[in-house]
Amino acid sequence: MQKVVYSIKKVNRDERIKGIGYLADGNLLIPAKAKNGNPYIRIFDDVSKHCTAVPDAENEFKGFVTVAYSDVQVYDKQKNNYKILDYVETTYYVWFKFIK
């Protein structure tokens, strides 16, 4: 495992998450909190395959990672209830830098 500083942003959104995480077997592992406050480890798969080196920068990488979610609950305002979508893809812009 290698320690990294990361910044992750959903494409077409302004909010960004950043902090210190780990790169293990090409996957980015970051700490996160669930809505109920419980901590868990969030995993972005194959980040090292999708990110390329930043020109003129040492140990920095950036790229786009697409994450697939299944059985996603989405609120329907017209019907005032939730419906479940079988499959949703979300694209994230990922930047990370190795630290010692």
PDB file of N, CA and C in Angstrom:
ATOM      1  N   MET A   1       0.844  -1.183   0.000  1.00  0.00           N
ATOM      2  CA  MET A   1       0.000   0.000   0.000  1.00  0.00           C
ATOM      3  C   MET A   1       0.882   1.237   0.000  1.00  0.00           C
ATOM      4  N   GLN A   2       0.482   2.192  -0.824  1.00  0.00           N
ATOM      5  CA  GLN A   2       1.208   3.448  -0.888  1.00  0.00           C
ATOM      6  C   GLN A   2       0.284   4.575  -0.455  1.00  0.00           C
ATOM      7  N   LYS A   3       0.801   5.463   0.378  1.00  0.00           N
ATOM      8  CA  LYS A   3       0.019   6.582   0.894  1.00  0.00           C
ATOM      9  C   LYS A   3      -0.067   7.677  -0.168  1.00  0.00           C
ATOM     10  N   VAL A   4      -1.265   8.247  -0.342  1.00  0.00           N
ATOM     11  CA  VAL A   4      -1.483   9.292  -1.343  1.00  0.00           C
ATOM     12  C   VAL A   4      -2.335  10.419  -0.762  1.00  0.00           C
ATOM     13  N   VAL A   5      -2.165  11.592  -1.351  1.00  0.00           N
ATOM     14  CA  VAL A   5      -3.088  12.706  -1.141  1.00  0.00           C
ATOM     15  C   VAL A   5      -4.011  12.672  -2.346  1.00  0.00           C
ATOM     16  N   TYR A   6      -5.325  12.792  -2.145  1.00  0.00           N
ATOM     17  CA  TYR A   6      -6.256  12.649  -3.253  1.00  0.00           C
ATOM     18  C   TYR A   6      -7.256  13.798  -3.293  1.00  0.00           C
ATOM     19  N   SER A   7      -7.847  13.962  -4.467  1.00  0.00           N
ATOM     20  CA  SER A   7      -8.963  14.884  -4.679  1.00  0.00           C
ATOM     21  C   SER A   7      -9.893  14.208  -5.678  1.00  0.00           C
ATOM     22  N   ILE A   8     -11.157  14.070  -5.298  1.00  0.00           N
ATOM     23  CA  ILE A   8     -12.139  13.393  -6.149  1.00  0.00           C
ATOM     24  C   ILE A   8     -13.348  14.303  -6.312  1.00  0.00           C
ATOM     25  N   LYS A   9     -13.797  14.436  -7.556  1.00  0.00           N
ATOM     26  CA  LYS A   9     -14.925  15.309  -7.861  1.00  0.00           C
ATOM     27  C   LYS A   9     -15.815  14.609  -8.873  1.00  0.00           C
ATOM     28  N   LYS A  10     -17.132  14.641  -8.647  1.00  0.00           N
ATOM     29  CA  LYS A  10     -18.055  14.127  -9.644  1.00  0.00           C
ATOM     30  C   LYS A  10     -18.019  15.053 -10.848  1.00  0.00           C
ATOM     31  N   VAL A  11     -18.050  14.475 -12.033  1.00  0.00           N
ATOM     32  CA  VAL A  11     -18.074  15.289 -13.245  1.00  0.00           C
ATOM     33  C   VAL A  11     -19.373  16.085 -13.254  1.00  0.00           C
ATOM     34  N   ASN A  12     -19.306  17.355 -13.611  1.00  0.00           N
ATOM     35  CA  ASN A  12     -20.442  18.291 -13.673  1.00  0.00           C
ATOM     36  C   ASN A  12     -20.983  18.668 -12.294  1.00  0.00           C
ATOM     37  N   ARG A  13     -20.211  18.484 -11.253  1.00  0.00           N
ATOM     38  CA  ARG A  13     -20.591  18.903  -9.897  1.00  0.00           C
ATOM     39  C   ARG A  13     -19.455  19.717  -9.304  1.00  0.00           C
ATOM     40  N   ASP A  14     -19.766  20.583  -8.360  1.00  0.00           N
ATOM     41  CA  ASP A  14     -18.745  21.424  -7.753  1.00  0.00           C
ATOM     42  C   ASP A  14     -18.147  20.837  -6.478  1.00  0.00           C
ATOM     43  N   GLU A  15     -18.901  19.996  -5.783  1.00  0.00           N
ATOM     44  CA  GLU A  15     -18.382  19.495  -4.516  1.00  0.00           C
ATOM     45  C   GLU A  15     -17.252  18.499  -4.756  1.00  0.00           C
ATOM     46  N   ARG A  16     -16.282  18.560  -3.865  1.00  0.00           N
ATOM     47  CA  ARG A  16     -15.060  17.782  -4.002  1.00  0.00           C
ATOM     48  C   ARG A  16     -14.725  17.159  -2.653  1.00  0.00           C
ATOM     49  N   ILE A  17     -14.209  15.937  -2.687  1.00  0.00           N
ATOM     50  CA  ILE A  17     -13.706  15.318  -1.468  1.00  0.00           C
ATOM     51  C   ILE A  17     -12.199  15.173  -1.614  1.00  0.00           C
ATOM     52  N   LYS A  18     -11.493  15.471  -0.539  1.00  0.00           N
ATOM     53  CA  LYS A  18     -10.042  15.366  -0.592  1.00  0.00           C
ATOM     54  C   LYS A  18      -9.516  14.948   0.764  1.00  0.00           C
ATOM     55  N   GLY A  19      -8.323  14.393   0.747  1.00  0.00           N
ATOM     56  CA  GLY A  19      -7.730  13.936   1.982  1.00  0.00           C
ATOM     57  C   GLY A  19      -6.571  13.007   1.725  1.00  0.00           C
ATOM     58  N   ILE A  20      -6.318  12.134   2.676  1.00  0.00           N
ATOM     59  CA  ILE A  20      -5.228  11.168   2.582  1.00  0.00           C
ATOM     60  C   ILE A  20      -5.833   9.772   2.498  1.00  0.00           C
ATOM     61  N   GLY A  21      -5.354   8.997   1.537  1.00  0.00           N
ATOM     62  CA  GLY A  21      -5.839   7.647   1.342  1.00  0.00           C
ATOM     63  C   GLY A  21      -4.690   6.726   0.983  1.00  0.00           C
ATOM     64  N   TYR A  22      -5.036   5.562   0.454  1.00  0.00           N
ATOM     65  CA  TYR A  22      -4.023   4.573   0.105  1.00  0.00           C
ATOM     66  C   TYR A  22      -4.323   3.984  -1.266  1.00  0.00           C
ATOM     67  N   LEU A  23      -3.261   3.708  -2.017  1.00  0.00           N
ATOM     68  CA  LEU A  23      -3.368   3.018  -3.293  1.00  0.00           C
ATOM     69  C   LEU A  23      -2.877   1.600  -3.080  1.00  0.00           C
ATOM     70  N   ALA A  24      -3.765   0.637  -3.257  1.00  0.00           N
ATOM     71  CA  ALA A  24      -3.427  -0.773  -3.042  1.00  0.00           C
ATOM     72  C   ALA A  24      -3.920  -1.582  -4.227  1.00  0.00           C
ATOM     73  N   ASP A  25      -3.019  -2.291  -4.873  1.00  0.00           N
ATOM     74  CA  ASP A  25      -3.353  -3.117  -6.040  1.00  0.00           C
ATOM     75  C   ASP A  25      -4.086  -2.324  -7.109  1.00  0.00           C
ATOM     76  N   GLY A  26      -3.734  -1.056  -7.280  1.00  0.00           N
ATOM     77  CA  GLY A  26      -4.355  -0.217  -8.302  1.00  0.00           C
ATOM     78  C   GLY A  26      -5.670   0.406  -7.892  1.00  0.00           C
ATOM     79  N   ASN A  27      -6.155   0.110  -6.683  1.00  0.00           N
ATOM     80  CA  ASN A  27      -7.419   0.662  -6.187  1.00  0.00           C
ATOM     81  C   ASN A  27      -7.149   1.767  -5.177  1.00  0.00           C
ATOM     82  N   LEU A  28      -7.950   2.817  -5.218  1.00  0.00           N
ATOM     83  CA  LEU A  28      -7.821   3.915  -4.271  1.00  0.00           C
ATOM     84  C   LEU A  28      -8.764   3.666  -3.103  1.00  0.00           C
ATOM     85  N   LEU A  29      -8.199   3.614  -1.893  1.00  0.00           N
ATOM     86  CA  LEU A  29      -8.969   3.389  -0.674  1.00  0.00           C
ATOM     87  C   LEU A  29      -9.005   4.690   0.110  1.00  0.00           C
ATOM     88  N   ILE A  30     -10.214   5.190   0.396  1.00  0.00           N
ATOM     89  CA  ILE A  30     -10.334   6.446   1.131  1.00  0.00           C
ATOM     90  C   ILE A  30     -11.307   6.268   2.291  1.00  0.00           C
ATOM     91  N   PRO A  31     -11.094   7.011   3.378  1.00  0.00           N
ATOM     92  CA  PRO A  31     -12.036   6.941   4.500  1.00  0.00           C
ATOM     93  C   PRO A  31     -13.300   7.725   4.171  1.00  0.00           C
ATOM     94  N   ALA A  32     -14.424   7.238   4.632  1.00  0.00           N
ATOM     95  CA  ALA A  32     -15.712   7.901   4.382  1.00  0.00           C
ATOM     96  C   ALA A  32     -16.637   7.659   5.566  1.00  0.00           C
ATOM     97  N   LYS A  33     -17.722   8.425   5.619  1.00  0.00           N
ATOM     98  CA  LYS A  33     -18.741   8.237   6.648  1.00  0.00           C
ATOM     99  C   LYS A  33     -20.091   8.034   5.986  1.00  0.00           C
ATOM    100  N   ALA A  34     -20.841   7.068   6.502  1.00  0.00           N
ATOM    101  CA  ALA A  34     -22.189   6.811   6.014  1.00  0.00           C
ATOM    102  C   ALA A  34     -23.127   7.901   6.538  1.00  0.00           C
ATOM    103  N   LYS A  35     -24.326   7.951   6.001  1.00  0.00           N
ATOM    104  CA  LYS A  35     -25.306   8.950   6.438  1.00  0.00           C
ATOM    105  C   LYS A  35     -25.611   8.849   7.929  1.00  0.00           C
ATOM    106  N   ASN A  36     -25.532   7.634   8.457  1.00  0.00           N
ATOM    107  CA  ASN A  36     -25.816   7.455   9.886  1.00  0.00           C
ATOM    108  C   ASN A  36     -24.585   7.712  10.762  1.00  0.00           C
ATOM    109  N   GLY A  37     -23.456   8.119  10.133  1.00  0.00           N
ATOM    110  CA  GLY A  37     -22.269   8.477  10.892  1.00  0.00           C
ATOM    111  C   GLY A  37     -21.237   7.377  11.064  1.00  0.00           C
ATOM    112  N   ASN A  38     -21.545   6.174  10.606  1.00  0.00           N
ATOM    113  CA  ASN A  38     -20.604   5.069  10.739  1.00  0.00           C
ATOM    114  C   ASN A  38     -19.473   5.195   9.721  1.00  0.00           C
ATOM    115  N   PRO A  39     -18.228   5.027  10.149  1.00  0.00           N
ATOM    116  CA  PRO A  39     -17.105   5.103   9.212  1.00  0.00           C
ATOM    117  C   PRO A  39     -16.989   3.831   8.374  1.00  0.00           C
ATOM    118  N   TYR A  40     -16.508   3.979   7.144  1.00  0.00           N
ATOM    119  CA  TYR A  40     -16.230   2.839   6.275  1.00  0.00           C
ATOM    120  C   TYR A  40     -15.145   3.232   5.281  1.00  0.00           C
ATOM    121  N   ILE A  41     -14.601   2.272   4.561  1.00  0.00           N
ATOM    122  CA  ILE A  41     -13.581   2.508   3.555  1.00  0.00           C
ATOM    123  C   ILE A  41     -14.247   2.461   2.183  1.00  0.00           C
ATOM    124  N   ARG A  42     -14.123   3.552   1.440  1.00  0.00           N
ATOM    125  CA  ARG A  42     -14.683   3.624   0.085  1.00  0.00           C
ATOM    126  C   ARG A  42     -13.583   3.246  -0.894  1.00  0.00           C
ATOM    127  N   ILE A  43     -13.917   2.436  -1.881  1.00  0.00           N
ATOM    128  CA  ILE A  43     -12.924   1.918  -2.822  1.00  0.00           C
ATOM    129  C   ILE A  43     -13.278   2.369  -4.237  1.00  0.00           C
ATOM    130  N   PHE A  44     -12.300   2.975  -4.894  1.00  0.00           N
ATOM    131  CA  PHE A  44     -12.415   3.316  -6.311  1.00  0.00           C
ATOM    132  C   PHE A  44     -11.515   2.330  -7.052  1.00  0.00           C
ATOM    133  N   ASP A  45     -12.137   1.414  -7.808  1.00  0.00           N
ATOM    134  CA  ASP A  45     -11.413   0.335  -8.471  1.00  0.00           C
ATOM    135  C   ASP A  45     -10.615   0.821  -9.678  1.00  0.00           C
ATOM    136  N   ASP A  46      -9.466   0.196  -9.901  1.00  0.00           N
ATOM    137  CA  ASP A  46      -8.620   0.383 -11.089  1.00  0.00           C
ATOM    138  C   ASP A  46      -8.245   1.839 -11.361  1.00  0.00           C
ATOM    139  N   VAL A  47      -8.013   2.609 -10.319  1.00  0.00           N
ATOM    140  CA  VAL A  47      -7.634   4.009 -10.484  1.00  0.00           C
ATOM    141  C   VAL A  47      -6.301   4.123 -11.217  1.00  0.00           C
ATOM    142  N   SER A  48      -5.356   3.240 -10.911  1.00  0.00           N
ATOM    143  CA  SER A  48      -4.041   3.331 -11.541  1.00  0.00           C
ATOM    144  C   SER A  48      -4.105   3.067 -13.049  1.00  0.00           C
ATOM    145  N   LYS A  49      -5.092   2.311 -13.504  1.00  0.00           N
ATOM    146  CA  LYS A  49      -5.252   2.054 -14.944  1.00  0.00           C
ATOM    147  C   LYS A  49      -5.846   3.257 -15.670  1.00  0.00           C
ATOM    148  N   HIS A  50      -6.714   4.002 -15.007  1.00  0.00           N
ATOM    149  CA  HIS A  50      -7.431   5.106 -15.645  1.00  0.00           C
ATOM    150  C   HIS A  50      -6.733   6.456 -15.499  1.00  0.00           C
ATOM    151  N   CYS A  51      -5.789   6.557 -14.589  1.00  0.00           N
ATOM    152  CA  CYS A  51      -5.106   7.838 -14.349  1.00  0.00           C
ATOM    153  C   CYS A  51      -3.719   7.821 -14.988  1.00  0.00           C
ATOM    154  N   THR A  52      -3.351   8.959 -15.549  1.00  0.00           N
ATOM    155  CA  THR A  52      -2.046   9.100 -16.187  1.00  0.00           C
ATOM    156  C   THR A  52      -1.227  10.145 -15.444  1.00  0.00           C
ATOM    157  N   ALA A  53       0.072  10.125 -15.669  1.00  0.00           N
ATOM    158  CA  ALA A  53       0.975  11.049 -14.996  1.00  0.00           C
ATOM    159  C   ALA A  53       0.711  12.479 -15.451  1.00  0.00           C
ATOM    160  N   VAL A  54       0.791  13.417 -14.505  1.00  0.00           N
ATOM    161  CA  VAL A  54       0.634  14.838 -14.811  1.00  0.00           C
ATOM    162  C   VAL A  54       1.967  15.326 -15.379  1.00  0.00           C
ATOM    163  N   PRO A  55       1.947  15.989 -16.563  1.00  0.00           N
ATOM    164  CA  PRO A  55       3.199  16.487 -17.138  1.00  0.00           C
ATOM    165  C   PRO A  55       3.872  17.507 -16.214  1.00  0.00           C
ATOM    166  N   ASP A  56       5.172  17.482 -16.164  1.00  0.00           N
ATOM    167  CA  ASP A  56       5.990  18.411 -15.371  1.00  0.00           C
ATOM    168  C   ASP A  56       5.693  18.347 -13.870  1.00  0.00           C
ATOM    169  N   ALA A  57       5.200  17.225 -13.382  1.00  0.00           N
ATOM    170  CA  ALA A  57       4.948  17.058 -11.948  1.00  0.00           C
ATOM    171  C   ALA A  57       5.438  15.666 -11.543  1.00  0.00           C
ATOM    172  N   GLU A  58       6.002  15.597 -10.365  1.00  0.00           N
ATOM    173  CA  GLU A  58       6.551  14.333  -9.896  1.00  0.00           C
ATOM    174  C   GLU A  58       5.543  13.603  -9.017  1.00  0.00           C
ATOM    175  N   ASN A  59       5.294  12.341  -9.320  1.00  0.00           N
ATOM    176  CA  ASN A  59       4.402  11.480  -8.539  1.00  0.00           C
ATOM    177  C   ASN A  59       2.954  11.942  -8.512  1.00  0.00           C
ATOM    178  N   GLU A  60       2.497  12.701  -9.497  1.00  0.00           N
ATOM    179  CA  GLU A  60       1.099  13.140  -9.567  1.00  0.00           C
ATOM    180  C   GLU A  60       0.414  12.454 -10.739  1.00  0.00           C
ATOM    181  N   PHE A  61      -0.841  12.058 -10.510  1.00  0.00           N
ATOM    182  CA  PHE A  61      -1.612  11.365 -11.527  1.00  0.00           C
ATOM    183  C   PHE A  61      -3.032  11.920 -11.535  1.00  0.00           C
ATOM    184  N   LYS A  62      -3.669  11.915 -12.717  1.00  0.00           N
ATOM    185  CA  LYS A  62      -5.052  12.373 -12.815  1.00  0.00           C
ATOM    186  C   LYS A  62      -5.753  11.612 -13.928  1.00  0.00           C
ATOM    187  N   GLY A  63      -7.080  11.587 -13.847  1.00  0.00           N
ATOM    188  CA  GLY A  63      -7.856  10.911 -14.868  1.00  0.00           C
ATOM    189  C   GLY A  63      -9.317  10.810 -14.474  1.00  0.00           C
ATOM    190  N   PHE A  64     -10.081  10.116 -15.303  1.00  0.00           N
ATOM    191  CA  PHE A  64     -11.503   9.924 -15.078  1.00  0.00           C
ATOM    192  C   PHE A  64     -11.769   8.457 -14.780  1.00  0.00           C
ATOM    193  N   VAL A  65     -12.564   8.225 -13.748  1.00  0.00           N
ATOM    194  CA  VAL A  65     -12.915   6.870 -13.336  1.00  0.00           C
ATOM    195  C   VAL A  65     -14.432   6.755 -13.329  1.00  0.00           C
ATOM    196  N   THR A  66     -14.950   5.736 -13.981  1.00  0.00           N
ATOM    197  CA  THR A  66     -16.388   5.495 -14.014  1.00  0.00           C
ATOM    198  C   THR A  66     -16.719   4.381 -13.032  1.00  0.00           C
ATOM    199  N   VAL A  67     -17.675   4.665 -12.149  1.00  0.00           N
ATOM    200  CA  VAL A  67     -18.080   3.698 -11.126  1.00  0.00           C
ATOM    201  C   VAL A  67     -19.523   3.279 -11.425  1.00  0.00           C
ATOM    202  N   ALA A  68     -19.762   1.977 -11.429  1.00  0.00           N
ATOM    203  CA  ALA A  68     -21.099   1.441 -11.695  1.00  0.00           C
ATOM    204  C   ALA A  68     -21.765   1.065 -10.368  1.00  0.00           C
ATOM    205  N   TYR A  69     -23.006   1.496 -10.211  1.00  0.00           N
ATOM    206  CA  TYR A  69     -23.789   1.163  -9.024  1.00  0.00           C
ATOM    207  C   TYR A  69     -25.011   0.365  -9.469  1.00  0.00           C
ATOM    208  N   SER A  70     -25.409  -0.610  -8.661  1.00  0.00           N
ATOM    209  CA  SER A  70     -26.606  -1.384  -8.977  1.00  0.00           C
ATOM    210  C   SER A  70     -27.624  -1.223  -7.847  1.00  0.00           C
ATOM    211  N   ASP A  71     -28.890  -1.348  -8.198  1.00  0.00           N
ATOM    212  CA  ASP A  71     -30.004  -1.234  -7.250  1.00  0.00           C
ATOM    213  C   ASP A  71     -29.940   0.080  -6.461  1.00  0.00           C
ATOM    214  N   VAL A  72     -30.006   1.201  -7.181  1.00  0.00           N
ATOM    215  CA  VAL A  72     -29.909   2.525  -6.590  1.00  0.00           C
ATOM    216  C   VAL A  72     -31.308   3.074  -6.326  1.00  0.00           C
ATOM    217  N   GLN A  73     -31.539   3.581  -5.106  1.00  0.00           N
ATOM    218  CA  GLN A  73     -32.828   4.191  -4.778  1.00  0.00           C
ATOM    219  C   GLN A  73     -32.804   5.654  -5.212  1.00  0.00           C
ATOM    220  N   VAL A  74     -33.822   6.058  -5.987  1.00  0.00           N
ATOM    221  CA  VAL A  74     -33.937   7.430  -6.482  1.00  0.00           C
ATOM    222  C   VAL A  74     -35.310   7.960  -6.092  1.00  0.00           C
ATOM    223  N   TYR A  75     -35.333   9.178  -5.568  1.00  0.00           N
ATOM    224  CA  TYR A  75     -36.592   9.787  -5.141  1.00  0.00           C
ATOM    225  C   TYR A  75     -37.328  10.359  -6.340  1.00  0.00           C
ATOM    226  N   ASP A  76     -38.607  10.019  -6.493  1.00  0.00           N
ATOM    227  CA  ASP A  76     -39.474  10.522  -7.558  1.00  0.00           C
ATOM    228  C   ASP A  76     -40.384  11.593  -6.962  1.00  0.00           C
ATOM    229  N   LYS A  77     -40.145  12.863  -7.298  1.00  0.00           N
ATOM    230  CA  LYS A  77     -40.900  13.973  -6.711  1.00  0.00           C
ATOM    231  C   LYS A  77     -42.383  13.936  -7.093  1.00  0.00           C
ATOM    232  N   GLN A  78     -42.679  13.543  -8.327  1.00  0.00           N
ATOM    233  CA  GLN A  78     -44.069  13.530  -8.790  1.00  0.00           C
ATOM    234  C   GLN A  78     -44.907  12.511  -8.041  1.00  0.00           C
ATOM    235  N   LYS A  79     -44.342  11.356  -7.775  1.00  0.00           N
ATOM    236  CA  LYS A  79     -45.076  10.293  -7.084  1.00  0.00           C
ATOM    237  C   LYS A  79     -44.823  10.285  -5.586  1.00  0.00           C
ATOM    238  N   ASN A  80     -43.887  11.129  -5.122  1.00  0.00           N
ATOM    239  CA  ASN A  80     -43.559  11.234  -3.710  1.00  0.00           C
ATOM    240  C   ASN A  80     -43.161   9.883  -3.098  1.00  0.00           C
ATOM    241  N   ASN A  81     -42.340   9.140  -3.852  1.00  0.00           N
ATOM    242  CA  ASN A  81     -41.827   7.871  -3.338  1.00  0.00           C
ATOM    243  C   ASN A  81     -40.484   7.561  -3.993  1.00  0.00           C
ATOM    244  N   TYR A  82     -39.892   6.471  -3.579  1.00  0.00           N
ATOM    245  CA  TYR A  82     -38.610   6.049  -4.130  1.00  0.00           C
ATOM    246  C   TYR A  82     -38.825   4.942  -5.147  1.00  0.00           C
ATOM    247  N   LYS A  83     -37.990   4.944  -6.177  1.00  0.00           N
ATOM    248  CA  LYS A  83     -37.978   3.829  -7.117  1.00  0.00           C
ATOM    249  C   LYS A  83     -36.546   3.316  -7.183  1.00  0.00           C
ATOM    250  N   ILE A  84     -36.375   2.095  -7.586  1.00  0.00           N
ATOM    251  CA  ILE A  84     -35.051   1.481  -7.633  1.00  0.00           C
ATOM    252  C   ILE A  84     -34.617   1.340  -9.086  1.00  0.00           C
ATOM    253  N   LEU A  85     -33.438   1.912  -9.387  1.00  0.00           N
ATOM    254  CA  LEU A  85     -32.845   1.769 -10.707  1.00  0.00           C
ATOM    255  C   LEU A  85     -31.882   0.594 -10.677  1.00  0.00           C
ATOM    256  N   ASP A  86     -31.938  -0.239 -11.709  1.00  0.00           N
ATOM    257  CA  ASP A  86     -31.093  -1.435 -11.745  1.00  0.00           C
ATOM    258  C   ASP A  86     -29.612  -1.102 -11.887  1.00  0.00           C
ATOM    259  N   TYR A  87     -29.288  -0.049 -12.669  1.00  0.00           N
ATOM    260  CA  TYR A  87     -27.888   0.221 -12.975  1.00  0.00           C
ATOM    261  C   TYR A  87     -27.690   1.713 -13.222  1.00  0.00           C
ATOM    262  N   VAL A  88     -26.683   2.292 -12.575  1.00  0.00           N
ATOM    263  CA  VAL A  88     -26.345   3.708 -12.752  1.00  0.00           C
ATOM    264  C   VAL A  88     -24.829   3.828 -12.809  1.00  0.00           C
ATOM    265  N   GLU A  89     -24.322   4.626 -13.761  1.00  0.00           N
ATOM    266  CA  GLU A  89     -22.896   4.893 -13.844  1.00  0.00           C
ATOM    267  C   GLU A  89     -22.626   6.338 -13.464  1.00  0.00           C
ATOM    268  N   THR A  90     -21.577   6.563 -12.694  1.00  0.00           N
ATOM    269  CA  THR A  90     -21.164   7.898 -12.296  1.00  0.00           C
ATOM    270  C   THR A  90     -19.685   8.053 -12.635  1.00  0.00           C
ATOM    271  N   THR A  91     -19.342   9.190 -13.250  1.00  0.00           N
ATOM    272  CA  THR A  91     -17.957   9.451 -13.620  1.00  0.00           C
ATOM    273  C   THR A  91     -17.354  10.447 -12.638  1.00  0.00           C
ATOM    274  N   TYR A  92     -16.154  10.135 -12.170  1.00  0.00           N
ATOM    275  CA  TYR A  92     -15.433  10.970 -11.224  1.00  0.00           C
ATOM    276  C   TYR A  92     -14.122  11.430 -11.846  1.00  0.00           C
ATOM    277  N   TYR A  93     -13.727  12.665 -11.537  1.00  0.00           N
ATOM    278  CA  TYR A  93     -12.394  13.149 -11.872  1.00  0.00           C
ATOM    279  C   TYR A  93     -11.527  12.881 -10.647  1.00  0.00           C
ATOM    280  N   VAL A  94     -10.433  12.158 -10.843  1.00  0.00           N
ATOM    281  CA  VAL A  94      -9.577  11.748  -9.729  1.00  0.00           C
ATOM    282  C   VAL A  94      -8.175  12.312  -9.941  1.00  0.00           C
ATOM    283  N   TRP A  95      -7.633  12.905  -8.893  1.00  0.00           N
ATOM    284  CA  TRP A  95      -6.241  13.356  -8.860  1.00  0.00           C
ATOM    285  C   TRP A  95      -5.618  12.795  -7.597  1.00  0.00           C
ATOM    286  N   PHE A  96      -4.385  12.298  -7.709  1.00  0.00           N
ATOM    287  CA  PHE A  96      -3.687  11.862  -6.506  1.00  0.00           C
ATOM    288  C   PHE A  96      -2.182  12.038  -6.669  1.00  0.00           C
ATOM    289  N   LYS A  97      -1.514  12.136  -5.525  1.00  0.00           N
ATOM    290  CA  LYS A  97      -0.065  12.297  -5.486  1.00  0.00           C
ATOM    291  C   LYS A  97       0.482  11.409  -4.381  1.00  0.00           C
ATOM    292  N   PHE A  98       1.540  10.687  -4.711  1.00  0.00           N
ATOM    293  CA  PHE A  98       2.175   9.826  -3.722  1.00  0.00           C
ATOM    294  C   PHE A  98       2.910  10.662  -2.691  1.00  0.00           C
ATOM    295  N   ILE A  99       2.793  10.264  -1.412  1.00  0.00           N
ATOM    296  CA  ILE A  99       3.514  10.937  -0.326  1.00  0.00           C
ATOM    297  C   ILE A  99       4.270   9.884   0.461  1.00  0.00           C
ATOM    298  N   LYS A 100       5.240  10.337   1.231  1.00  0.00           N
ATOM    299  CA  LYS A 100       6.048   9.400   2.024  1.00  0.00           C
ATOM    300  C   LYS A 100       5.611   9.361   3.453  1.00  0.00           C
TER     301      LYS A 100
END
